[in-house]
mmCIF file of C-alpha atoms and ligand atoms in Angstrom:
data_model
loop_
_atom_site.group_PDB
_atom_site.id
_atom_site.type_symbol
_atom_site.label_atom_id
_atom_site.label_comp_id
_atom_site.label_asym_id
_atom_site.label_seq_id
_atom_site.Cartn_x
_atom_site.Cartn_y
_atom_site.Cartn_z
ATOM 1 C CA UNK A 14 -3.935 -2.013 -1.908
ATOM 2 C CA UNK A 15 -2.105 -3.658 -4.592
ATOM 3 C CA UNK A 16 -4.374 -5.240 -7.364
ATOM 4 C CA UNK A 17 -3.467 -9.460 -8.288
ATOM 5 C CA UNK A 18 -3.420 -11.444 -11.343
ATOM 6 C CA UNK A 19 -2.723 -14.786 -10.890
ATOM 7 C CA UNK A 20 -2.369 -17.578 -12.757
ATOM 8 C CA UNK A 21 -3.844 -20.958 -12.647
ATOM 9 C CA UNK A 22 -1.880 -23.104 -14.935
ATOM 10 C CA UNK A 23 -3.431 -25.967 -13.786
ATOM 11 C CA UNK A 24 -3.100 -29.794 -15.123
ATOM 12 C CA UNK A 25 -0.326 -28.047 -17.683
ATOM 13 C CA UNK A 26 3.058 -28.119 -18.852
ATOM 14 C CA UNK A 27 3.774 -31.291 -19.074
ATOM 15 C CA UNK A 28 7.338 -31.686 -19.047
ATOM 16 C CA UNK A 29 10.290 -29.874 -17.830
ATOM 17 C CA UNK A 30 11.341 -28.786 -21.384
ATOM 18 C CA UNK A 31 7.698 -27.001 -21.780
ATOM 19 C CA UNK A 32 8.087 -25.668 -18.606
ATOM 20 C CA UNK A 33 11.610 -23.739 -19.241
ATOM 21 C CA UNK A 34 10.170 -22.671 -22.686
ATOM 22 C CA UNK A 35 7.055 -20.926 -20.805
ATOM 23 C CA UNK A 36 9.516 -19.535 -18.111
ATOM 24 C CA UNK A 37 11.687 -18.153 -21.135
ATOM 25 C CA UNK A 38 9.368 -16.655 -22.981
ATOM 26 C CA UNK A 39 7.190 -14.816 -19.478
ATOM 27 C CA UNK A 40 10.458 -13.887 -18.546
ATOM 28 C CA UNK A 41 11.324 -12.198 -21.846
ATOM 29 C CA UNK A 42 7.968 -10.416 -21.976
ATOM 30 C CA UNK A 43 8.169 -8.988 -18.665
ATOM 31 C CA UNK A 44 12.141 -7.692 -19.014
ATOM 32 C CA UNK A 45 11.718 -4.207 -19.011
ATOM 33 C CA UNK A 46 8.105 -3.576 -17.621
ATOM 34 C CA UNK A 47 6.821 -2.548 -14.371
ATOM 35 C CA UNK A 48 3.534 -2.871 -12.880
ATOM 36 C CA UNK A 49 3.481 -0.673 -9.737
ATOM 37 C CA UNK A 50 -0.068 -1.872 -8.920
ATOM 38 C CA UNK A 51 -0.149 -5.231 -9.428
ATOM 39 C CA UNK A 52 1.295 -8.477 -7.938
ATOM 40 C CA UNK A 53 1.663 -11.452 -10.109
ATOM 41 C CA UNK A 54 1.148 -15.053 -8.882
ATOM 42 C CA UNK A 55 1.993 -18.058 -10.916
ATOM 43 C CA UNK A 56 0.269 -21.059 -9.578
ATOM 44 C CA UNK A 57 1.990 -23.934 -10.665
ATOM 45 C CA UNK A 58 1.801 -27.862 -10.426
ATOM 46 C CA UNK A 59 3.460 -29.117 -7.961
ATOM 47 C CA UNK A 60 6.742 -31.305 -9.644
ATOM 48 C CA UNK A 61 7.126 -27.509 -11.146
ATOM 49 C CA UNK A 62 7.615 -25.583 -7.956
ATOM 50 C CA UNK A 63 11.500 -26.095 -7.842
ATOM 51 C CA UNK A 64 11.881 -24.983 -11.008
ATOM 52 C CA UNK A 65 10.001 -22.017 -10.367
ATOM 53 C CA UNK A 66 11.592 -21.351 -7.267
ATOM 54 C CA UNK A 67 15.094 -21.843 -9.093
ATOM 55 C CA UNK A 68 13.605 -19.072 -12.064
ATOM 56 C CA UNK A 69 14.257 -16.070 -9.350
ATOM 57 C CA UNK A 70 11.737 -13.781 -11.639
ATOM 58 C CA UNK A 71 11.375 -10.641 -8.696
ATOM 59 C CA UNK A 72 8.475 -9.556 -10.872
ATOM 60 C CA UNK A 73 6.584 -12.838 -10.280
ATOM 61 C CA UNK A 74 5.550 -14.516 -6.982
ATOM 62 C CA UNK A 75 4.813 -18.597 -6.677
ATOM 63 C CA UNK A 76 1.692 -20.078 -5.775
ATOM 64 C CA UNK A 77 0.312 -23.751 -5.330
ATOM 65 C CA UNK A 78 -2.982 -25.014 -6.961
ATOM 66 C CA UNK A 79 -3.442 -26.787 -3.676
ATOM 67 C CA UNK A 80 -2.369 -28.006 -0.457
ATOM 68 C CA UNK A 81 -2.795 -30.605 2.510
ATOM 69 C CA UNK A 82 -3.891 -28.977 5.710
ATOM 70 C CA UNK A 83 -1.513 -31.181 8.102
ATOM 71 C CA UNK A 84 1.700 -30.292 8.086
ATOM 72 C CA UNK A 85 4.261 -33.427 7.773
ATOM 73 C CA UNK A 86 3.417 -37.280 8.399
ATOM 74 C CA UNK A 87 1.487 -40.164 6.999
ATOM 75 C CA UNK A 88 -0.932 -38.288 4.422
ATOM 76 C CA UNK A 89 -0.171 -40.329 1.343
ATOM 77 C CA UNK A 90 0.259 -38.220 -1.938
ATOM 78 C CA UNK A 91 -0.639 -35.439 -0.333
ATOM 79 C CA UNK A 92 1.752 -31.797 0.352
ATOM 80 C CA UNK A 93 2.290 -30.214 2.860
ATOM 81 C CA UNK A 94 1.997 -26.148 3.835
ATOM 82 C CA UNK A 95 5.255 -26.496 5.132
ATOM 83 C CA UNK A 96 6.726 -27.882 2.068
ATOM 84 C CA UNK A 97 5.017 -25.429 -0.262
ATOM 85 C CA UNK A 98 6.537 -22.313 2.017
ATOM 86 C CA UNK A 99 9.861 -23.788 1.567
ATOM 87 C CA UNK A 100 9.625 -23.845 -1.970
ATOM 88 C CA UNK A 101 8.746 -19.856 -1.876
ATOM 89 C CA UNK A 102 4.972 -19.898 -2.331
ATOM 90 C CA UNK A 103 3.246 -17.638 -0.889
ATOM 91 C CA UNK A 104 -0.335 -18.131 -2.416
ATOM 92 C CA UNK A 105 -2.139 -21.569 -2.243
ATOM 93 C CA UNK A 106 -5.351 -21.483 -4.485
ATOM 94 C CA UNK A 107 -8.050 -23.339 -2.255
ATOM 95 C CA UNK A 108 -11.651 -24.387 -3.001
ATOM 96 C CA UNK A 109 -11.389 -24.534 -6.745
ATOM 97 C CA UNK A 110 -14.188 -25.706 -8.227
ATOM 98 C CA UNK A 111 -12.630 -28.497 -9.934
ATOM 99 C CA UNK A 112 -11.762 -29.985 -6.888
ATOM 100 C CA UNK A 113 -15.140 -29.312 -5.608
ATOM 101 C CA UNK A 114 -16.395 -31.479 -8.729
ATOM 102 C CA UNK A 115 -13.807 -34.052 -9.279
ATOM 103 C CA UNK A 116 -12.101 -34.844 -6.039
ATOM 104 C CA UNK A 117 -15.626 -33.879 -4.217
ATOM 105 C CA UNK A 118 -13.777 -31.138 -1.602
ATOM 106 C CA UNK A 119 -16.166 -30.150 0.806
ATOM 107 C CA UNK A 120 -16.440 -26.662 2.041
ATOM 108 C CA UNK A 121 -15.380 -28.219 5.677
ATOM 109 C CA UNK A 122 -12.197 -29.497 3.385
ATOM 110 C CA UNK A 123 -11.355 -26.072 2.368
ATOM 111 C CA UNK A 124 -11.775 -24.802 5.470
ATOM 112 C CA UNK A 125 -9.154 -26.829 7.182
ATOM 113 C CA UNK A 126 -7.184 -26.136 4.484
ATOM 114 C CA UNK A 127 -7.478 -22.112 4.740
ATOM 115 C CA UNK A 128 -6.933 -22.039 8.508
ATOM 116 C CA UNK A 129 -3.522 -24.278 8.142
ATOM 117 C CA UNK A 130 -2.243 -22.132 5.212
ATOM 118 C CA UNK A 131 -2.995 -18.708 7.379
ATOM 119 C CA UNK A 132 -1.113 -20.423 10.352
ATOM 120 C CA UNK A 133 2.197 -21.088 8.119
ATOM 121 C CA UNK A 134 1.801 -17.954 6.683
ATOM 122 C CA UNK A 135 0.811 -19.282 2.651
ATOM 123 C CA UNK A 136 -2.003 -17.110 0.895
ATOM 124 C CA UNK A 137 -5.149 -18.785 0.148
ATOM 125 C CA UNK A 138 -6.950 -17.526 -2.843
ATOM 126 C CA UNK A 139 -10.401 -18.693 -1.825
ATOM 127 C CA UNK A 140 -12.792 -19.710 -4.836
ATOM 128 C CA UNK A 141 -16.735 -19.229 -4.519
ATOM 129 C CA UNK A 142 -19.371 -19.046 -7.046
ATOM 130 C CA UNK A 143 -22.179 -20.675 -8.043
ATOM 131 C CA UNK A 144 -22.736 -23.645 -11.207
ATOM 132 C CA UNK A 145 -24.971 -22.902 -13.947
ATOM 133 C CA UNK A 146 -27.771 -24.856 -12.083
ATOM 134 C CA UNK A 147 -27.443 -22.854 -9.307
ATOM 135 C CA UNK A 148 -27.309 -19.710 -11.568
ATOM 136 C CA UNK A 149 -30.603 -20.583 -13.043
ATOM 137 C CA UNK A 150 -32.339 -21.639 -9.932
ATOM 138 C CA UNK A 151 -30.921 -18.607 -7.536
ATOM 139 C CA UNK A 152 -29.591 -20.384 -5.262
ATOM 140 C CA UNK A 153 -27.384 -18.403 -2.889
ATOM 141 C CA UNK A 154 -24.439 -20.045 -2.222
ATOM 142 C CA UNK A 155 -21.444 -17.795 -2.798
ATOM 143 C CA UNK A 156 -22.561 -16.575 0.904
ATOM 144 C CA UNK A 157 -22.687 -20.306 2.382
ATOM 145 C CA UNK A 158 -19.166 -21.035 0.839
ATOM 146 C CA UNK A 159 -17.844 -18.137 2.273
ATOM 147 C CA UNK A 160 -19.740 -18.527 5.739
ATOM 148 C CA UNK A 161 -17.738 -22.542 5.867
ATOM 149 C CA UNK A 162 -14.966 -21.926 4.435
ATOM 150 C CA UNK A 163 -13.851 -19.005 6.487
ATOM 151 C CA UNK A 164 -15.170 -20.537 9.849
ATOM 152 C CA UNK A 165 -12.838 -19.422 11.854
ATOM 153 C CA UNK A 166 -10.777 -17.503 10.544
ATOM 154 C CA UNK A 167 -9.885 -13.981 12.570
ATOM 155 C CA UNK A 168 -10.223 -10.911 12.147
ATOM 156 C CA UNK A 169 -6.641 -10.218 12.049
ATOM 157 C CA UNK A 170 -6.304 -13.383 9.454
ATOM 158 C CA UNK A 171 -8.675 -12.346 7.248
ATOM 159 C CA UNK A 172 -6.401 -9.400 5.000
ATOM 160 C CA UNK A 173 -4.592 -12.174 4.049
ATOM 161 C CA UNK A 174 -7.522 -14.293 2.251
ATOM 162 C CA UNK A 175 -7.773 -13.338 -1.186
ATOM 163 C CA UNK A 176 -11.619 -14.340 -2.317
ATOM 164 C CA UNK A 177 -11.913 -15.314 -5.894
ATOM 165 C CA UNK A 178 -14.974 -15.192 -7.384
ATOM 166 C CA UNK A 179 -15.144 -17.911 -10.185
ATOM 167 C CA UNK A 180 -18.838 -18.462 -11.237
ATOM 168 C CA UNK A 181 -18.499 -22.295 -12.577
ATOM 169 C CA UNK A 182 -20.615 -21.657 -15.491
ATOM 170 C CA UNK A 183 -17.872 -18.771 -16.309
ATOM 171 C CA UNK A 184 -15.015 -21.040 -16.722
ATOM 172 C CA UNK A 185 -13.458 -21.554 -19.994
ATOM 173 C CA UNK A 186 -13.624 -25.520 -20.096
ATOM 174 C CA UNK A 187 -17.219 -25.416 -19.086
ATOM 175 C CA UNK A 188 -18.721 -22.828 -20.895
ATOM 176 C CA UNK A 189 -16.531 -20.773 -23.945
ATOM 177 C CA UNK A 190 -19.169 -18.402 -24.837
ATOM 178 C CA UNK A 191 -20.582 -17.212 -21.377
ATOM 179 C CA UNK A 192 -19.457 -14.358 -19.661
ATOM 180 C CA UNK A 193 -20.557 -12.592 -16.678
ATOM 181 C CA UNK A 194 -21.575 -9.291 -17.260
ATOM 182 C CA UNK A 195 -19.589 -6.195 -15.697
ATOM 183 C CA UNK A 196 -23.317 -5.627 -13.680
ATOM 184 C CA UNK A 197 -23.378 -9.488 -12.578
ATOM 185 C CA UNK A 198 -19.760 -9.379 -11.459
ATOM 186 C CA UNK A 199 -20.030 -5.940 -9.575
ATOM 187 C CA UNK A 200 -23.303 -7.642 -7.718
ATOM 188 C CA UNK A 201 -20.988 -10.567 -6.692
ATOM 189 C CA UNK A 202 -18.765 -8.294 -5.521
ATOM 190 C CA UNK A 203 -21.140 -6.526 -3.256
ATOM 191 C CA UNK A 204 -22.364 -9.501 -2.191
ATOM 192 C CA UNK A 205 -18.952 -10.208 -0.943
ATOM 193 C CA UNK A 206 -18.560 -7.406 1.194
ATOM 194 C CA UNK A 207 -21.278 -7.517 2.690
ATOM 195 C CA UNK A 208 -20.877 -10.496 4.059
ATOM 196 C CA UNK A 209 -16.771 -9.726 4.848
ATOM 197 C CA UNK A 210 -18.517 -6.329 6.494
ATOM 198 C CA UNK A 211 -21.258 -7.947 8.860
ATOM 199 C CA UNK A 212 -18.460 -10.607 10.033
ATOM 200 C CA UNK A 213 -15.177 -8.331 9.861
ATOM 201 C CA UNK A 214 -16.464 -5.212 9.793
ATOM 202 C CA UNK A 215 -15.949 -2.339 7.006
ATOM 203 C CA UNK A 216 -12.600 -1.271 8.006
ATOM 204 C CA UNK A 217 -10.884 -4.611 8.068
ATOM 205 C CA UNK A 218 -13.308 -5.332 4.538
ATOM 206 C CA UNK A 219 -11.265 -2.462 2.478
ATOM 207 C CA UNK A 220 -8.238 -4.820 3.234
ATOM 208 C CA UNK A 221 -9.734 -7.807 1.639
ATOM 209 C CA UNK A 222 -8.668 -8.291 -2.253
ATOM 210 C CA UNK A 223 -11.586 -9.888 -4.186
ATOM 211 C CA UNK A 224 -11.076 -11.091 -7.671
ATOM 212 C CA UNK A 225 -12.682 -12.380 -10.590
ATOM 213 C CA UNK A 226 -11.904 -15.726 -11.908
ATOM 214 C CA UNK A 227 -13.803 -17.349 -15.001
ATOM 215 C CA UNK A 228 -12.317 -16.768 -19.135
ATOM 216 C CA UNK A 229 -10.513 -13.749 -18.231
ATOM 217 C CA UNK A 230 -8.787 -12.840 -21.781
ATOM 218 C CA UNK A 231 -7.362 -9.185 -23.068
ATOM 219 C CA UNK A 232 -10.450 -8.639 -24.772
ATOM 220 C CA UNK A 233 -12.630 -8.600 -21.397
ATOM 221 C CA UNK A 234 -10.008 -7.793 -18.385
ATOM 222 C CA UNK A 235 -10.779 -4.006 -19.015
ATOM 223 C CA UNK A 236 -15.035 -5.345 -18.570
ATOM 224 C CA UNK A 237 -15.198 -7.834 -16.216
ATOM 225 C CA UNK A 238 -12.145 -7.211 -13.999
ATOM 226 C CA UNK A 239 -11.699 -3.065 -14.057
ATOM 227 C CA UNK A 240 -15.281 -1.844 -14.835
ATOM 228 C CA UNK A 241 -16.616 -4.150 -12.181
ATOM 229 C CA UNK A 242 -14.252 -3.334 -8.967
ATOM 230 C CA UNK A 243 -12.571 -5.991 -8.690
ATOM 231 C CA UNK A 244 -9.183 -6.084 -7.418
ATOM 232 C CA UNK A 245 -7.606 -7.825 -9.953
ATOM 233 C CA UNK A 246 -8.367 -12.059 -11.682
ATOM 234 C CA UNK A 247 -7.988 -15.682 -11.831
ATOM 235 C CA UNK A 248 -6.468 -16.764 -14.911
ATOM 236 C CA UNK A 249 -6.693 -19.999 -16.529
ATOM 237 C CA UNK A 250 -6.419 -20.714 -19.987
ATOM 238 C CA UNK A 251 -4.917 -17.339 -21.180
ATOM 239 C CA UNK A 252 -2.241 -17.709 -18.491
ATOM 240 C CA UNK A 253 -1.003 -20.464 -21.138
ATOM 241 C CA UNK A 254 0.001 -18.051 -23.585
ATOM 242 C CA UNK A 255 2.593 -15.707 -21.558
ATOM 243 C CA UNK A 256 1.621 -12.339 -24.102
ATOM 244 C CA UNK A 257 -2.007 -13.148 -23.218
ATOM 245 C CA UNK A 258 -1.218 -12.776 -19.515
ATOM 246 C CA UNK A 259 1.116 -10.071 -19.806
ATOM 247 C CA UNK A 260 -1.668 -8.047 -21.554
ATOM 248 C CA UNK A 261 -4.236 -8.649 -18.892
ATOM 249 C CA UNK A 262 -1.857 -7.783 -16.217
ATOM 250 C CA UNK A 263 -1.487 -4.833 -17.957
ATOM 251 C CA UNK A 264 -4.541 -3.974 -18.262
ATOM 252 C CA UNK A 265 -5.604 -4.044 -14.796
ATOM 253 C CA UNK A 266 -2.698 -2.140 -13.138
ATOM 254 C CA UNK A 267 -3.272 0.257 -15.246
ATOM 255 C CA UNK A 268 -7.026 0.365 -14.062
ATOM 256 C CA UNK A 269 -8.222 3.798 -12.735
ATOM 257 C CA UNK A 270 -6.952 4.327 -9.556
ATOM 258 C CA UNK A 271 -10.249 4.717 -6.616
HETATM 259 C C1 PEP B 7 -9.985 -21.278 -13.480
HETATM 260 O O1 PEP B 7 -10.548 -22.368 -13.716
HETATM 261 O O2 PEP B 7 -9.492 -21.016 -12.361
HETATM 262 C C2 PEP B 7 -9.926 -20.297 -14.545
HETATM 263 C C3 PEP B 7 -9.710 -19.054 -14.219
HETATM 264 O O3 PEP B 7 -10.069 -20.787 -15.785
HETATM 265 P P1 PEP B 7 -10.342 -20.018 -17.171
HETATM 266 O O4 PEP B 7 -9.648 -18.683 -17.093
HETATM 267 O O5 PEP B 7 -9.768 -20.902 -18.206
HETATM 268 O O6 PEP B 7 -11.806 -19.870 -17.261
#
């Protein structure tokens, strides 16, 4: 199974000039390499998508930061599956927990929203994890995330949901200095499982990709990302700075092979 590192450029690059000069410069740092392990996903806003369609990079595959779960009509300012598949994406991130916080996405939200991408054949890179409150308190709900927002979703779906897990408290905006340790990520990790193994079972499970998303930088990939299991990260910030994400991709495909 082939590790991931994708990108979540988020509210970024804000014009179509910054956007070619980021293009440029990825491109020129990745002429010459090969990563036999790893796919990379650039997750893009949307007014970017035809230019990153129209970049051809083989090395790179597209991805949407979101997506509407109908697929054409009267959904104002929304986009469609449909639409994101015809501009080559093949990875929606879903459940982010900005949208959680500022657009107030419900679990039930994602959920419609990973059973439409499955059916028109798009990705989802499902995002769980808890907020610092929740850290402090122990609440459990990575498991009642992933119990919603997969309602429904089949066993012969379910290889194709990648499950991020992006503790909020982790992520760079909220919190600069706090890191998960390799331990605390490893835990999430088996707390995944577990739950993908009591609903899927454990040969379907091995199938499953689960990342790590949350200040994922060169200086930690090789901790928090390789140490810990995971199959590869969610990157934010770094993913700004094209030798930053180079390096981490690096980094994890070369990761000791299990
Ligand atoms: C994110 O918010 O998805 C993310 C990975 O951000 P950062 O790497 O900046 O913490």
């Amino acid at each position: 199974m082939k590790n991931i590192v994708a990108s979540n450029l988020k509210m970024n690059l804000l014009s179509i000039n910054e956007r070619e000069a980021y293009l440029k410069r990825l491109g020129a740092l990745l002429a010459g390499k090969k990563f036999t392990d790893t796919e990379i996903v650039l997750c893009a806003p949307f007014v970017h998508l035809e230019g990153f369609k129209k970049w051809k990079n083989k090395k790179v595959k597209r991805g949407a930061q979101n997506m509407f779960f109908e697929d054409k009509g009267s959904f104002t300012g929304e986009i469609s599956p449909v639409m994101l598949k015809n501009f080559d994406c093949e990875y929606v991130i879903l459940g982010h927990s900005e949208r959680r916080k500022y657009i107030q996405e419900s679990n039930q939200d994602v959920n419609l929203k990973v059973i439409s991408a499955l059916k028109n054949g798009i990705k989802p890179i499902l995002c769980v994890g808890e907020d610092a409150d929740q850290k402090r308190d122990g609440t459990d709900i990575v498991v009642e995330q992933l119990q919603d927002c997969l309602n429904g979703v089949s066993k012969g779906k379910i290889e194709n949901v990648i499950i991020c897990y992006e503790p909020v408290w982790a992520i760079s905006s909220n919190n600069p200095d706090h890191l998960p340790t390799t331990n605390e990520v490893m835990s999430a990790r088996l707390l995944i499982k577990k739950f993908l193994v009591a609903e899927y079972g454990a040969k379907i499970t091995e199938k499953v990709k689960i990342i790590y998303g949350g200040s994922v930088a060169p200086d930690n990939a090789g901790t928090i990302c390789v140490d810990s299991g995971m199959d590869g990260a969610l990157v934010g910030k770094e993913s700004l700075t094209p030798s930053s994400l180079v390096k981490i991709v690096e980094i994890i495909d070369g990761k000791p092979k299990t």
